Coordinates of C-alpha atoms in Angstrom, one line a residue:
M1 CA 82.8 76.0 38.4
K2 CA 81.5 77.7 41.4
M3 CA 79.2 74.8 42.2
T4 CA 81.9 72.2 42.2
Y5 CA 83.9 74.6 44.8
V6 CA 80.9 74.7 47.1
A7 CA 80.3 70.8 46.8
L8 CA 83.9 70.0 47.7
K9 CA 84.0 72.6 50.5
S10 CA 80.9 71.0 52.1
L11 CA 82.1 67.5 51.6
F12 CA 85.5 68.2 53.5
S13 CA 84.2 70.6 56.2
S14 CA 82.3 69.9 59.4
P15 CA 78.4 69.6 59.2
A16 CA 76.5 72.8 59.4
T17 CA 73.8 71.2 61.6
A18 CA 74.2 69.6 65.0
N19 CA 74.1 65.8 65.3
Y20 CA 71.1 65.9 67.8
P21 CA 70.3 62.4 68.7
A22 CA 73.8 61.2 69.0
E23 CA 74.8 64.3 70.9
P24 CA 72.4 65.5 73.6
K25 CA 71.5 69.2 73.8
T26 CA 72.9 71.1 76.4
Y27 CA 70.4 73.5 78.0
Y28 CA 71.1 77.1 79.3
P29 CA 70.7 77.9 82.9
G30 CA 67.7 80.3 82.2
T31 CA 65.8 77.7 80.0
R32 CA 62.1 77.1 81.0
G33 CA 61.3 73.6 80.6
H34 CA 58.6 71.6 82.4
I35 CA 57.2 72.4 86.0
V36 CA 58.5 70.3 88.8
L37 CA 56.7 70.2 92.3
E38 CA 58.6 69.4 95.5
V39 CA 55.6 67.6 97.4
S40 CA 57.4 67.7 100.7
T41 CA 57.2 71.6 101.0
C42 CA 53.8 72.1 99.1
T43 CA 51.1 73.5 101.5
L44 CA 48.3 73.3 98.8
C45 CA 47.8 77.0 99.1
K46 CA 46.4 77.3 95.5
I47 CA 48.3 80.5 94.5
C48 CA 50.0 78.7 91.6
E49 CA 46.4 77.5 90.5
I50 CA 45.2 81.2 90.6
R51 CA 48.4 82.6 88.9
C52 CA 48.5 80.1 85.8
P53 CA 47.1 82.0 82.8
T54 CA 46.0 78.8 81.0
G55 CA 44.4 76.9 83.9
A56 CA 46.7 74.0 83.7
I57 CA 47.2 73.6 87.4
Q58 CA 44.5 72.2 89.7
V59 CA 44.9 71.9 93.4
D60 CA 42.5 69.8 95.5
R61 CA 42.8 70.4 99.1
E62 CA 40.3 67.9 100.2
G63 CA 41.9 65.2 98.0
K64 CA 45.5 66.5 98.8
A65 CA 46.4 66.4 95.3
W66 CA 48.2 68.7 92.8
S67 CA 47.8 68.1 89.2
I68 CA 49.0 69.8 86.0
E69 CA 47.8 69.3 82.3
R70 CA 51.4 69.2 80.5
M71 CA 49.8 70.0 77.0
K72 CA 48.0 73.0 78.4
C73 CA 51.1 74.4 80.4
I74 CA 53.0 77.2 78.4
Q75 CA 56.0 77.3 80.7
C76 CA 55.5 80.9 81.4
G77 CA 56.9 80.5 85.0
F78 CA 54.2 82.5 86.7
C79 CA 53.4 79.7 89.1
V80 CA 57.2 79.3 89.9
D81 CA 57.6 83.0 90.6
S82 CA 54.5 83.2 92.9
C83 CA 54.9 80.2 94.9
P84 CA 55.5 81.4 98.5
R85 CA 57.2 78.2 99.8
K86 CA 59.5 77.8 96.5
C87 CA 58.2 74.2 96.0
L88 CA 57.8 74.7 92.2
S89 CA 60.6 74.9 89.9
N90 CA 61.3 74.9 86.2
D91 CA 63.3 71.8 84.9
P92 CA 65.3 72.8 81.8
Q93 CA 64.4 69.6 80.0
Y94 CA 61.1 70.0 78.1
T95 CA 58.2 67.9 78.4
S96 CA 58.4 64.9 75.9
P97 CA 56.1 64.9 72.9
A98 CA 52.9 62.9 73.3
S99 CA 49.9 62.2 71.1
E100 CA 47.3 62.4 74.1
K101 CA 46.8 65.1 76.8
I102 CA 48.7 64.1 79.9
T103 CA 47.8 65.1 83.3
D104 CA 50.3 64.5 86.0
R105 CA 48.7 64.1 89.4
L106 CA 50.9 64.2 92.6
D107 CA 49.5 63.3 96.1
V108 CA 50.8 65.9 98.7
P109 CA 51.2 64.6 102.2
Y110 CA 50.4 67.9 103.8
E111 CA 48.6 68.2 107.0
P112 CA 47.7 71.7 108.1
P113 CA 48.8 72.5 111.6
K114 CA 46.2 72.2 114.4
R115 CA 44.6 75.3 115.7
K116 CA 45.4 76.0 119.5
P117 CA 42.2 76.4 121.4
K118 CA 41.5 79.8 122.7
P119 CA 41.8 80.2 126.2
E120 CA 38.5 81.0 128.2
T121 CA 38.4 84.4 129.5
P122 CA 36.4 85.1 132.6
P123 CA 33.2 86.9 132.2
A124 CA 33.2 90.6 132.5
Q125 CA 32.0 92.0 135.9

C-alpha cells in the first residue's frame, strides 16, 4: 500500500532532478571556472607562472606567448589573485570535457618600454 502511494506521488509531482541539457545551469558569482587572459593588459611578468601550484601556466617572454594546459589547471585562482595587472580572471563556466590534453597558447602583443639613456655626467675634478 505504501509503495502505491510513493509511486502515485512521484508520478504527479515535479521531478527531483534538474533537466540539465534543456535548462542551462546558472553559475553562482563566486564560481571558479576556467582561466581567461586579457592579452591587451598582460606584461608577461611571469608571476602567474611562479604562483601556479601545478605548473599549468607557461610564459614565454622571447616568443611573446602565454599558454595554459587546461587539464593540468585545478582552477585554484592563485594566478588570478597574484596578477599585478589584473589581466587574469576566472570565467564561471568550466572547461569543456576533452579526451586529449589541450594547451591554449595566446600571443601577447606586449612591447616593453624603451629605457631612457642615462645623461652623461662630467668627469669629477
